[in-house]
């Protein structure tokens, strides 16, 4: 119910060595454009280690108070020869004004004070004692849940800013904190006003001046016992310390960075001109959840320029602006805090929003229509980043889950979802079964469900790796809470198999819905696959160190050697050559069919002319005989020259070189004719009874369909083309 981030105890060393200069020079007259002759320039100044520690810790607290005004509490402690506790866990003490006033009363460290009398151990002991105290929220939860008051956990974090002497000194500080926790837990067990510490995170930040070599090495998070974990950061004073604490506040409170670009602002020197500025904001990570689900986070992510943050999402200032917040359907609203709160662009943006204005933010795209995904607006004097619904709205009718009308989406991963439900079924379980971290079964179930759904595409066409059988071992293992060395080896083998598939240019199940032609090329297919695989593993990289090893394996395999890039380039040239050859072949084939149609048309016209010349025109019985007319033969004597069936069929068209004595031999050739035009085949036969030619029937062939094929006997076929060829 209460995580480690509920309580944060800051311990700042106030010993004499903290008065040493940080050696980061600050020019005092850098803004002076012209200097009169004879005026001595101001000498640069430098901050002390104490000043750097106070400024960076106050910036940490400011961001925390801006984003989490409640439930996230800070207790600030200064340690020298004695302990100075500047505030309490009460909500009214959680503000920077209270802390700055108390720090002013403490003052800077005295460099002439005896260093043997001063130690940061006094502050660490006081921080452990402070974590055992009950906060207002813990007390309220314990009184509300009287029957299950033991379920209210007590966890916290200690951040110590000091100047350690060596790694041995660091280990001594860790041992002191561990012993103090054990002693305080024994005291808290017999008290109603104290709570034993179940989990504590110790973050030691060693600060040293610039230009010196550090005597303390960095160390990742390490479990010292079931109650205490420790990590060490060795940082140079100045802007490096500010960047480190900025990263830590994001890690400790699940924050993310968004950079607003192209903000138009008028210049102070030139009122008629304007320039574009960028402002970086911090907020809860859930504001980027739509990017994470859609897999577009790797496209929008970029490295921050000044603050040293790991990742920031860039959103573009969108005009026109809007004042009507109710016109937009929002799925979430999160408080924001500027990274550089004192800069002019940040000040102008916050004043603009606090005056009741709202700003729409769009995703930067190289082509296509713009997508407005977020909006900045203020409510009650606080600025919120609103997440606008840029995909299918939950207010619409649900799409069809199966084939048929009723929805635009039908290719859901129904089988995979059934397997997902089987792996996350709930069963009755006693509440007394609590794990080492103090989680109940239902909390462990929720944690597992959250891990399984960090990246789970719902539609088949929106994923590649979940359609590949080769990725199944990695996808099943990466969602686990802990990985063994054997699991890491299995994931690495899966990655190596994918590299081998790419080397062999094996096809991938890439969806071609909505695209023309063959779809993306082979290199593009594998680029899409690697991006999606990296997105899946990045969603779980913070679970453990072994998860990080899987991501490092993927990153190493994606960096191809130069000879591999050259081979891919030759493969792309070969594919382009094949596409061009196939296109030329189609053009040649179409020209061939056109030539055949022209030849057929010419033969038809010549046959028609010959028939018109050979036609006999009979005179009327009453008309006089022509003078030079030869005697007319009787009808019985006038026998037309018999044509063989082979000649008759051959006269149809030279393209049809066939010899047939039956109608069934003619029809298949007509059906296979490549032109597929409209034809009429008139079949005539000789009637022996009246010795005259009679048109018996007609057969129509259209698109390969034939009707009335019941004619047999000796035939003469004439093809007449109807319509345009």
XYZ file of C-alpha atoms in Angstrom:
725
model
C 0.000 0.000 0.000
C 2.955 2.325 0.762
C 5.946 2.088 -1.568
C 9.547 3.124 -0.972
C 8.837 6.525 -2.535
C 6.317 7.380 0.201
C 9.135 8.542 2.507
C 12.388 10.192 1.412
C 14.964 11.326 3.981
C 17.601 13.763 2.680
C 20.878 13.804 4.650
C 23.286 16.593 3.651
C 26.794 16.683 5.106
C 27.564 19.999 6.861
C 31.147 19.213 7.840
C 34.051 21.648 7.201
C 35.305 19.829 4.080
C 31.989 20.660 2.381
C 33.103 24.308 2.355
C 35.743 23.438 -0.252
C 35.359 25.050 -3.674
C 33.745 23.045 -6.461
C 36.159 24.724 -8.929
C 33.421 25.397 -11.435
C 33.989 29.056 -12.315
C 31.108 31.469 -12.854
C 31.762 34.701 -14.785
C 30.140 37.669 -13.071
C 30.517 40.264 -15.890
C 29.713 38.033 -18.841
C 26.573 40.081 -19.567
C 28.482 43.344 -19.861
C 28.682 44.245 -23.562
C 31.136 47.154 -23.290
C 33.699 47.825 -20.583
C 35.133 51.282 -19.968
C 38.855 51.711 -20.003
C 40.552 51.512 -16.656
C 37.808 49.361 -15.098
C 39.118 46.139 -13.638
C 36.922 43.171 -14.659
C 35.240 41.183 -11.941
C 36.985 37.986 -10.980
C 35.035 34.750 -11.539
C 33.615 32.998 -8.512
C 32.942 29.348 -7.754
C 30.395 27.608 -5.545
C 31.300 25.423 -2.614
C 30.424 21.734 -2.387
C 27.794 22.649 0.218
C 26.128 25.169 -2.107
C 26.043 22.682 -4.983
C 24.538 20.013 -2.724
C 21.848 22.367 -1.395
C 20.856 23.697 -4.850
C 20.576 20.224 -6.401
C 18.688 18.736 -3.456
C 16.253 21.665 -3.488
C 15.705 21.108 -7.205
C 14.964 17.446 -6.433
C 12.388 18.492 -3.825
C 10.851 21.155 -6.099
C 10.175 18.635 -8.866
C 8.759 16.182 -6.342
C 6.419 18.751 -4.780
C 5.255 19.976 -8.216
C 4.364 16.537 -9.561
C 3.232 14.936 -6.258
C 1.783 17.562 -3.901
C 0.534 14.790 -1.570
C 1.516 11.264 -0.484
C 5.209 11.741 -1.387
C 6.927 13.163 1.706
C 10.455 14.502 2.334
C 12.310 14.868 5.641
C 15.386 17.119 5.311
C 18.291 16.574 7.740
C 21.610 18.442 8.048
C 24.453 16.689 9.849
C 27.629 18.103 11.423
C 28.572 17.813 15.087
C 24.855 17.462 15.764
C 21.661 16.800 13.841
C 19.472 19.578 12.371
C 16.030 18.258 11.348
C 14.544 21.000 9.171
C 10.980 19.674 8.770
C 8.675 16.781 9.670
C 6.449 14.297 7.832
C 3.435 16.598 8.168
C 1.855 17.760 4.925
C 2.091 21.467 5.811
C 5.895 21.175 6.009
C 6.210 19.794 2.474
C 7.214 22.892 0.497
C 10.439 24.533 -0.656
C 9.765 27.806 1.203
C 9.834 26.000 4.543
C 13.064 24.215 3.677
C 14.859 27.295 2.320
C 14.006 29.292 5.431
C 15.382 26.515 7.651
C 18.565 26.209 5.561
C 19.126 29.942 5.847
C 19.047 29.548 9.612
C 21.619 26.732 9.478
C 24.052 28.689 7.309
C 27.110 27.460 5.417
C 29.627 25.075 6.993
C 32.422 26.576 9.074
C 35.813 25.675 7.514
C 37.589 26.389 10.840
C 35.503 23.890 12.784
C 37.214 20.761 14.089
C 36.505 17.989 11.503
C 36.931 15.288 14.158
C 33.774 16.479 15.880
C 31.681 16.388 12.702
C 30.329 13.310 10.971
C 27.553 12.421 8.570
C 26.786 9.359 10.718
C 24.669 11.515 13.031
C 22.388 12.396 10.120
C 22.114 8.778 8.889
C 21.069 7.575 12.358
C 18.490 10.372 12.560
C 17.186 9.441 9.090
C 16.585 5.821 10.167
C 14.810 6.997 13.300
C 12.674 9.319 11.175
C 11.650 6.477 8.834
C 10.293 4.553 11.820
C 7.882 7.378 12.635
C 4.314 7.065 11.391
C 3.066 9.569 8.825
C -0.459 10.964 8.718
C -1.358 8.778 5.750
C -0.057 5.628 7.440
C -1.979 6.432 10.615
C -5.172 7.013 8.645
C -4.785 3.696 6.821
C -4.088 1.816 10.064
C -7.178 3.217 11.774
C -9.354 2.574 8.718
C -8.188 -1.033 8.354
C -8.290 -2.085 11.983
C -8.616 -5.784 11.229
C -5.730 -5.768 8.772
C -3.563 -2.977 10.191
C -0.465 -5.137 9.766
C -0.882 -4.850 5.988
C 0.180 -1.184 6.131
C 3.837 -1.377 5.096
C 6.618 0.955 6.200
C 9.196 1.531 3.484
C 11.463 4.476 2.726
C 14.550 5.854 1.015
C 17.613 7.699 2.364
C 19.607 9.999 0.045
C 22.945 11.048 1.518
C 25.028 13.854 -0.068
C 28.540 13.774 1.311
C 32.236 13.758 0.489
C 33.471 10.261 1.307
C 37.124 9.424 1.791
C 37.250 5.982 0.140
C 35.265 2.835 -0.604
C 36.047 1.612 2.899
C 34.423 4.739 4.304
C 31.332 4.014 2.189
C 31.095 0.442 3.515
C 31.361 1.773 7.058
C 28.407 4.105 6.433
C 26.350 1.199 5.035
C 27.107 -0.997 8.044
C 26.090 1.816 10.360
C 22.728 2.231 8.621
C 22.070 -1.538 8.723
C 22.833 -1.777 12.446
C 20.647 1.248 13.168
C 17.706 -0.285 11.275
C 17.964 -3.482 13.290
C 18.049 -1.574 16.568
C 15.144 0.706 15.637
C 13.016 -2.226 14.499
C 13.416 -3.808 17.945
C 12.253 -0.569 19.552
C 9.342 -0.148 17.132
C 8.079 -3.671 17.819
C 7.080 -2.633 21.347
C 5.691 0.820 20.501
C 2.390 1.993 19.033
C 3.837 5.240 17.697
C 6.619 3.622 15.690
C 6.629 1.165 12.808
C 9.447 -1.258 11.957
C 11.170 -0.650 8.629
C 10.410 -3.419 6.151
C 12.454 -2.042 3.253
C 14.954 0.801 2.964
C 16.960 2.055 -0.011
C 20.238 3.879 0.707
C 21.512 6.169 -2.072
C 25.011 7.516 -1.338
C 26.107 10.405 -3.575
C 29.824 11.191 -3.277
C 30.549 14.804 -4.342
C 34.092 15.848 -5.274
C 35.524 19.038 -6.869
C 36.167 19.296 -10.567
C 39.689 18.557 -11.669
C 40.308 15.963 -8.972
C 40.320 12.185 -9.204
C 37.605 10.410 -7.271
C 38.539 7.902 -4.599
C 35.062 6.340 -4.511
C 33.840 4.059 -7.294
C 30.286 3.846 -8.583
C 28.233 0.804 -7.678
C 24.875 -0.426 -8.888
C 22.026 -1.277 -6.531
C 23.077 -4.092 -4.200
C 21.064 -6.012 -1.618
C 22.860 -5.822 1.740
C 20.072 -7.628 3.599
C 16.363 -8.335 3.298
C 15.686 -4.851 4.696
C 18.460 -2.703 3.164
C 19.746 -2.124 -0.367
C 22.474 0.349 -1.279
C 23.861 2.099 -4.364
C 26.775 4.523 -4.737
C 27.145 7.411 -7.211
C 30.420 9.336 -7.537
C 29.665 12.702 -9.168
C 31.611 15.895 -9.822
C 30.135 19.030 -8.306
C 28.322 21.609 -10.400
C 26.142 20.829 -13.372
C 27.103 17.146 -13.256
C 25.558 16.813 -9.808
C 22.404 18.598 -10.994
C 22.083 16.193 -13.925
C 22.571 13.161 -11.672
C 19.857 14.193 -9.208
C 17.561 15.009 -12.127
C 17.955 11.449 -13.359
C 17.474 10.034 -9.862
C 14.206 11.886 -9.285
C 12.865 10.363 -12.502
C 13.899 6.869 -11.462
C 12.626 7.169 -7.891
C 9.166 8.555 -8.727
C 8.496 7.011 -12.164
C 8.725 10.269 -14.094
C 9.270 10.913 -17.798
C 10.452 13.861 -19.884
C 8.633 15.720 -22.658
C 10.206 18.524 -24.697
C 7.870 21.126 -26.223
C 9.463 22.455 -29.422
C 8.774 25.398 -31.736
C 7.291 27.635 -29.036
C 6.930 31.101 -30.622
C 8.154 33.926 -28.375
C 8.789 37.574 -29.045
C 12.322 38.789 -28.541
C 12.968 41.388 -25.876
C 15.368 43.390 -28.048
C 13.181 43.222 -31.176
C 9.496 43.397 -30.298
C 8.346 42.817 -33.870
C 10.238 39.565 -34.323
C 9.792 36.168 -32.712
C 11.934 33.073 -32.301
C 11.178 29.438 -31.525
C 12.262 27.949 -28.195
C 12.142 24.557 -26.490
C 10.969 23.798 -22.951
C 11.539 20.475 -21.206
C 8.901 19.224 -18.743
C 8.815 16.364 -16.240
C 5.618 14.467 -15.436
C 4.377 10.990 -14.594
C 5.375 8.271 -17.024
C 1.749 7.296 -17.701
C 1.422 10.348 -19.960
C 3.494 8.373 -22.522
C 1.507 5.165 -22.126
C -0.118 5.506 -25.554
C 3.340 5.751 -27.147
C 4.480 2.657 -25.259
C 1.413 0.630 -26.259
C 1.638 1.622 -29.909
C 5.397 1.075 -30.059
C 6.139 4.626 -31.222
C 8.228 5.570 -28.214
C 11.492 4.645 -29.955
C 10.510 6.956 -32.852
C 9.771 9.930 -30.568
C 12.624 9.367 -28.113
C 15.774 11.473 -28.251
C 18.564 12.456 -25.898
C 18.125 15.643 -23.937
C 20.681 18.334 -24.704
C 21.419 20.004 -21.393
C 19.938 18.082 -18.496
C 21.518 14.720 -19.262
C 18.213 12.874 -19.043
C 18.052 9.426 -20.472
C 15.151 9.954 -22.826
C 12.690 12.650 -23.775
C 9.651 12.632 -26.056
C 9.416 15.583 -28.429
C 6.031 17.210 -29.027
C 5.461 20.202 -31.280
C 3.590 23.381 -30.382
C 0.406 23.332 -32.429
C -1.495 26.335 -33.693
C -4.312 27.270 -33.487
C -4.562 27.317 -29.714
C -7.757 26.561 -27.857
C -9.496 27.829 -24.724
C -12.216 25.174 -24.530
C -10.896 22.266 -22.524
C -14.244 20.437 -22.666
C -14.097 20.084 -26.450
C -11.368 17.432 -26.241
C -11.756 13.897 -25.026
C -8.948 13.288 -22.496
C -7.821 9.936 -21.150
C -5.570 11.330 -18.405
C -4.167 14.495 -16.805
C -0.768 14.705 -15.062
C 0.968 17.541 -13.232
C 4.124 18.908 -14.834
C 7.308 20.539 -13.592
C 9.771 22.460 -15.816
C 13.328 21.146 -15.793
C 14.861 24.627 -15.990
C 12.326 26.577 -13.998
C 14.245 29.881 -14.005
C 14.828 30.116 -17.772
C 12.928 32.709 -19.795
C 11.176 30.178 -22.114
C 9.936 28.150 -19.116
C 8.733 31.275 -17.336
C 6.896 32.551 -20.422
C 5.228 29.186 -21.004
C 4.030 28.793 -17.409
C 2.689 32.371 -17.268
C 0.918 31.849 -20.584
C -0.807 28.714 -19.280
C -1.639 30.130 -15.850
C -3.533 32.973 -17.555
C -6.184 30.479 -18.648
C -4.840 29.552 -22.070
C -4.502 26.016 -23.427
C -2.006 24.682 -25.939
C -2.410 21.640 -28.182
C 0.654 19.473 -28.834
C 1.182 17.290 -31.899
C 3.561 14.507 -32.764
C 6.245 15.628 -35.218
C 5.872 13.708 -38.494
C 7.734 13.935 -41.781
C 4.651 13.120 -43.872
C 0.938 12.543 -43.472
C -1.636 14.377 -41.414
C -0.672 15.722 -38.002
C -1.732 13.816 -34.881
C -2.650 15.918 -31.835
C -1.856 13.725 -28.843
C -1.522 16.042 -25.791
C -2.716 19.367 -24.430
C -1.314 21.732 -21.789
C -3.812 23.522 -19.566
C -4.042 24.824 -15.993
C -6.630 24.023 -13.318
C -6.710 25.791 -9.992
C -3.272 27.329 -10.426
C -1.612 24.027 -11.373
C -0.504 23.064 -14.890
C -1.508 19.654 -16.237
C -0.452 17.685 -19.285
C -3.637 16.180 -20.747
C -3.479 13.016 -22.832
C -5.894 13.286 -25.766
C -7.381 10.221 -27.358
C -5.655 9.928 -30.741
C -6.767 6.353 -31.490
C -10.106 4.548 -31.304
C -12.317 6.121 -28.652
C -13.698 3.970 -25.841
C -17.031 5.754 -26.315
C -17.509 4.208 -29.767
C -19.344 0.965 -30.377
C -17.048 -1.985 -29.763
C -15.732 -3.527 -32.974
C -16.628 -7.007 -34.072
C -14.436 -9.697 -32.595
C -15.127 -12.146 -35.424
C -15.585 -12.074 -39.190
C -18.523 -10.098 -40.479
C -19.998 -6.634 -40.355
C -20.091 -4.527 -37.236
C -16.512 -3.323 -36.847
C -13.457 -2.078 -38.681
C -11.064 -4.467 -36.936
C -11.406 -8.218 -37.219
C -7.841 -9.573 -36.955
C -7.608 -9.720 -33.167
C -5.142 -12.095 -31.518
C -7.940 -14.269 -30.151
C -5.846 -17.412 -29.694
C -3.022 -15.525 -27.981
C -5.518 -13.772 -25.719
C -6.954 -17.113 -24.652
C -3.451 -18.275 -23.727
C -2.894 -14.978 -21.906
C -6.037 -15.555 -19.796
C -4.936 -19.094 -18.918
C -1.564 -17.822 -17.689
C -3.181 -15.153 -15.481
C -6.064 -16.995 -13.866
C -6.965 -16.158 -10.254
C -7.567 -18.843 -7.644
C -8.635 -18.572 -3.979
C -5.636 -18.111 -1.720
C -5.258 -17.326 2.000
C -4.339 -13.729 2.806
C -1.773 -14.882 5.338
C 0.610 -15.982 2.563
C 2.781 -12.863 2.280
C 6.070 -12.949 0.381
C 9.405 -11.486 1.472
C 8.513 -8.080 0.026
C 5.318 -7.930 2.109
C 2.937 -8.399 -0.836
C -0.327 -10.288 -0.556
C -1.386 -12.786 -3.251
C -3.706 -10.276 -4.923
C -0.883 -7.706 -5.050
C 1.434 -10.273 -6.621
C -1.284 -11.117 -9.140
C -1.719 -7.461 -10.054
C 2.039 -7.107 -10.418
C 2.188 -10.095 -12.755
C -0.726 -8.772 -14.827
C 1.039 -5.403 -15.116
C 4.231 -7.064 -16.354
C 2.398 -9.205 -18.912
C 0.552 -6.187 -20.361
C 3.415 -3.683 -20.612
C 3.631 -4.482 -24.313
C 0.889 -6.693 -25.730
C -0.463 -5.701 -29.191
C -4.108 -6.654 -29.636
C -4.187 -6.875 -33.441
C -2.270 -9.310 -35.618
C -1.446 -6.714 -38.256
C 0.160 -4.406 -35.660
C 2.847 -6.853 -34.565
C 5.578 -8.914 -36.150
C 7.406 -10.689 -33.346
C 4.257 -12.214 -31.844
C 3.497 -13.789 -35.241
C 6.922 -15.486 -35.350
C 7.428 -18.874 -33.759
C 11.144 -18.123 -33.354
C 10.471 -15.309 -30.826
C 8.134 -17.327 -28.568
C 10.851 -18.438 -26.064
C 12.075 -14.885 -25.500
C 8.552 -13.420 -25.278
C 7.543 -15.989 -22.645
C 10.657 -15.483 -20.501
C 11.114 -11.698 -20.618
C 7.834 -11.062 -18.714
C 9.008 -13.078 -15.692
C 9.842 -11.286 -12.458
C 13.204 -13.019 -12.155
C 15.404 -14.691 -14.760
C 17.917 -17.455 -14.229
C 21.182 -17.761 -16.125
C 19.588 -20.515 -18.185
C 16.698 -18.190 -19.097
C 19.158 -15.493 -20.199
C 20.979 -18.073 -22.327
C 17.687 -19.102 -23.972
C 16.871 -15.467 -24.776
C 20.326 -14.944 -26.260
C 19.928 -18.067 -28.421
C 16.628 -16.663 -29.688
C 18.336 -13.400 -30.651
C 21.126 -15.290 -32.433
C 18.533 -17.312 -34.376
C 16.950 -14.053 -35.543
C 20.363 -12.808 -36.652
C 20.821 -16.029 -38.629
C 17.380 -15.564 -40.231
C 18.342 -12.047 -41.274
C 21.604 -13.298 -42.723
C 19.704 -15.883 -44.804
C 17.065 -13.260 -45.781
C 14.214 -15.461 -44.569
C 10.779 -13.856 -45.079
C 8.949 -12.383 -42.091
C 5.181 -12.320 -41.423
C 4.855 -8.591 -42.140
C 1.286 -7.372 -42.642
C 0.667 -5.707 -46.025
C -2.789 -4.364 -45.145
C -3.272 -0.916 -46.634
C -0.076 -1.024 -48.712
C 0.342 -1.441 -52.456
C 2.638 -3.829 -54.224
C 4.783 -6.375 -52.428
C 5.024 -4.400 -49.173
C 8.248 -3.347 -47.435
C 11.573 -4.755 -48.606
C 13.426 -7.408 -46.666
C 15.776 -4.974 -44.884
C 12.824 -2.818 -43.845
C 10.988 -5.883 -42.554
C 13.871 -6.824 -40.297
C 14.256 -3.231 -39.134
C 10.598 -3.246 -38.045
C 11.086 -6.591 -36.318
C 14.210 -5.453 -34.397
C 12.516 -2.207 -33.314
C 9.520 -4.063 -31.935
C 11.707 -6.639 -30.179
C 13.725 -3.851 -28.580
C 10.507 -2.134 -27.442
C 9.340 -5.363 -25.784
C 12.603 -5.909 -23.904
C 12.921 -2.225 -22.910
C 9.525 -2.445 -21.204
C 11.003 -5.039 -18.806
C 14.623 -3.896 -18.618
C 14.158 -2.352 -15.178
C 12.996 -5.613 -13.609
C 16.433 -7.097 -12.951
C 20.045 -7.085 -14.088
C 19.509 -10.221 -16.194
C 16.789 -8.448 -18.162
C 19.382 -5.754 -18.900
C 21.732 -8.425 -20.261
C 19.087 -9.501 -22.776
C 18.730 -5.912 -24.005
C 22.492 -5.572 -24.292
C 22.578 -8.730 -26.424
C 19.963 -7.291 -28.782
C 21.802 -3.970 -29.036
C 25.063 -5.773 -29.800
C 23.468 -7.899 -32.525
C 21.839 -4.896 -34.166
C 25.193 -3.206 -34.756
C 26.185 -4.905 -38.018
C 29.788 -5.141 -39.266
C 30.719 -3.262 -42.473
C 30.836 -6.453 -44.594
C 27.296 -7.279 -43.513
C 26.087 -3.828 -44.562
C 27.797 -4.274 -47.950
C 26.084 -7.626 -48.422
C 22.710 -6.086 -47.591
C 23.335 -3.303 -50.090
C 24.051 -5.854 -52.846
C 20.860 -7.715 -51.920
C 18.816 -4.543 -52.256
C 20.299 -3.856 -55.704
C 19.453 -7.408 -56.788
C 15.843 -7.038 -55.617
C 15.473 -3.759 -57.510
C 16.862 -5.429 -60.660
C 14.372 -8.316 -60.342
C 11.472 -5.908 -59.936
C 12.573 -3.995 -63.048
C 12.921 -7.230 -65.092
C 9.493 -8.408 -64.036
C 7.980 -5.085 -65.045
C 9.639 -5.202 -68.496
C 8.370 -8.774 -68.991
C 4.803 -7.688 -68.344
C 5.111 -4.876 -70.878
C 6.477 -7.305 -73.549
C 3.638 -9.740 -72.899
C 1.014 -7.021 -73.284
C 2.612 -5.921 -76.588
C 2.468 -9.549 -77.832
C -1.236 -9.823 -77.140
C -1.821 -6.513 -78.932
C 0.076 -7.787 -82.031
C -1.993 -10.997 -82.093
C -5.243 -9.037 -81.899
C -4.201 -6.858 -84.856
C -3.331 -9.931 -86.943
C -6.657 -11.543 -86.111
C -8.535 -8.386 -87.079
C -6.779 -8.262 -90.479
C -7.575 -11.881 -91.275
C -11.227 -11.301 -90.391
C -11.474 -8.355 -92.765
C -9.855 -10.300 -95.659
C -12.209 -13.249 -95.199
C -15.175 -10.904 -95.190
C -14.058 -9.316 -98.506
C -13.586 -12.731 -100.152
C -17.045 -13.872 -99.128
C -18.664 -10.717 -100.538
C -16.917 -11.210 -103.931
C -17.882 -14.879 -104.212
C -21.520 -14.277 -103.387
C -23.958 -15.127 -106.270
C -26.730 -12.588 -106.913
C -29.768 -14.219 -108.475
C -31.797 -12.261 -111.071
C -35.536 -11.879 -111.069
C -37.394 -14.394 -113.266
C -38.871 -11.551 -115.331
C -35.644 -9.720 -116.017
C -34.117 -10.067 -119.533
C -31.039 -12.101 -120.050
C -27.815 -10.183 -120.381
C -26.266 -10.219 -123.826
C -22.981 -11.823 -122.867
C -24.276 -13.921 -120.033
C -23.322 -17.549 -120.087
C -25.985 -20.207 -119.627
C -26.873 -20.668 -115.989
C -26.403 -24.117 -114.577
C -29.123 -25.862 -112.700
C -29.223 -25.788 -109.018
C -28.440 -29.454 -108.826
C -25.411 -29.045 -111.050
C -24.010 -26.101 -109.077
C -22.135 -27.797 -106.276
C -19.952 -25.669 -104.076
C -16.435 -26.969 -103.744
C -16.227 -29.119 -100.650
C -13.837 -27.994 -98.027
C -12.298 -30.403 -95.651
C -13.000 -29.952 -91.962
C -9.329 -29.319 -91.345
C -9.291 -26.486 -93.881
C -12.466 -24.984 -92.444
C -11.055 -24.943 -88.920
C -7.690 -23.684 -90.129
C -9.382 -20.742 -91.879
C -10.699 -19.454 -88.556
C -7.446 -17.820 -87.565
C -3.819 -18.721 -88.251
C -3.113 -18.427 -84.522
C -5.342 -21.473 -83.878
C -3.358 -24.268 -85.534
C -5.745 -27.098 -84.779
C -7.074 -30.168 -86.542
C -10.405 -31.339 -85.204
C -13.338 -33.373 -86.363
C -15.586 -32.608 -83.448
C -16.967 -29.491 -81.803
C -15.545 -30.500 -78.432
C -12.037 -30.023 -79.846
C -12.781 -26.446 -80.922
C -14.349 -25.090 -77.730
C -11.341 -25.473 -75.393
C -9.147 -23.474 -77.799
C -11.702 -20.695 -77.920
C -11.934 -20.619 -74.111
C -8.168 -20.391 -73.730
C -7.847 -17.532 -76.179
C -5.884 -14.789 -74.342
C -7.965 -11.880 -75.569
C -11.101 -13.025 -73.751
C -13.252 -10.750 -75.924
C -16.841 -11.228 -76.970
C -17.145 -13.787 -79.777
C -20.000 -15.356 -81.706
C -19.405 -18.673 -83.397
C -21.927 -19.454 -86.115
C -22.080 -23.136 -86.885
C -23.680 -24.093 -90.207
C -24.116 -27.494 -91.712
C -25.399 -28.870 -95.049
C -28.962 -30.049 -95.152
C -28.971 -33.003 -97.590
C -32.747 -32.870 -97.902
C -33.171 -29.522 -99.713
C -29.515 -29.056 -100.786
C -29.186 -25.602 -99.350
C -27.119 -24.048 -96.584
C -29.018 -23.341 -93.417
C -27.797 -21.551 -90.254
C -28.707 -24.063 -87.613
C -27.720 -22.351 -84.310
C -25.335 -19.957 -82.619
C -23.022 -20.399 -79.695
C -21.996 -17.403 -77.591
C -18.725 -17.330 -75.727
C -18.200 -14.577 -73.142
C -15.322 -14.673 -70.628
C -14.866 -18.383 -71.098
C -18.560 -19.376 -70.549
C -20.161 -21.403 -73.397
C -23.852 -22.096 -73.993
C -25.583 -24.538 -76.324
C -22.833 -26.983 -77.255
C -25.143 -29.680 -78.621
C -24.164 -29.416 -82.302
C -22.389 -32.266 -83.981
C -21.771 -33.352 -87.580
C -19.564 -32.020 -90.295
C -19.261 -28.289 -89.645
C -17.938 -25.107 -91.133
C -16.969 -22.480 -88.568
C -16.832 -18.742 -89.110
C -15.692 -16.412 -86.306
C -17.041 -12.912 -86.293
C -15.519 -10.482 -83.785
C -18.206 -8.444 -82.079
C -17.130 -5.154 -80.563
C -13.696 -3.695 -80.237
C -10.630 -5.915 -79.956
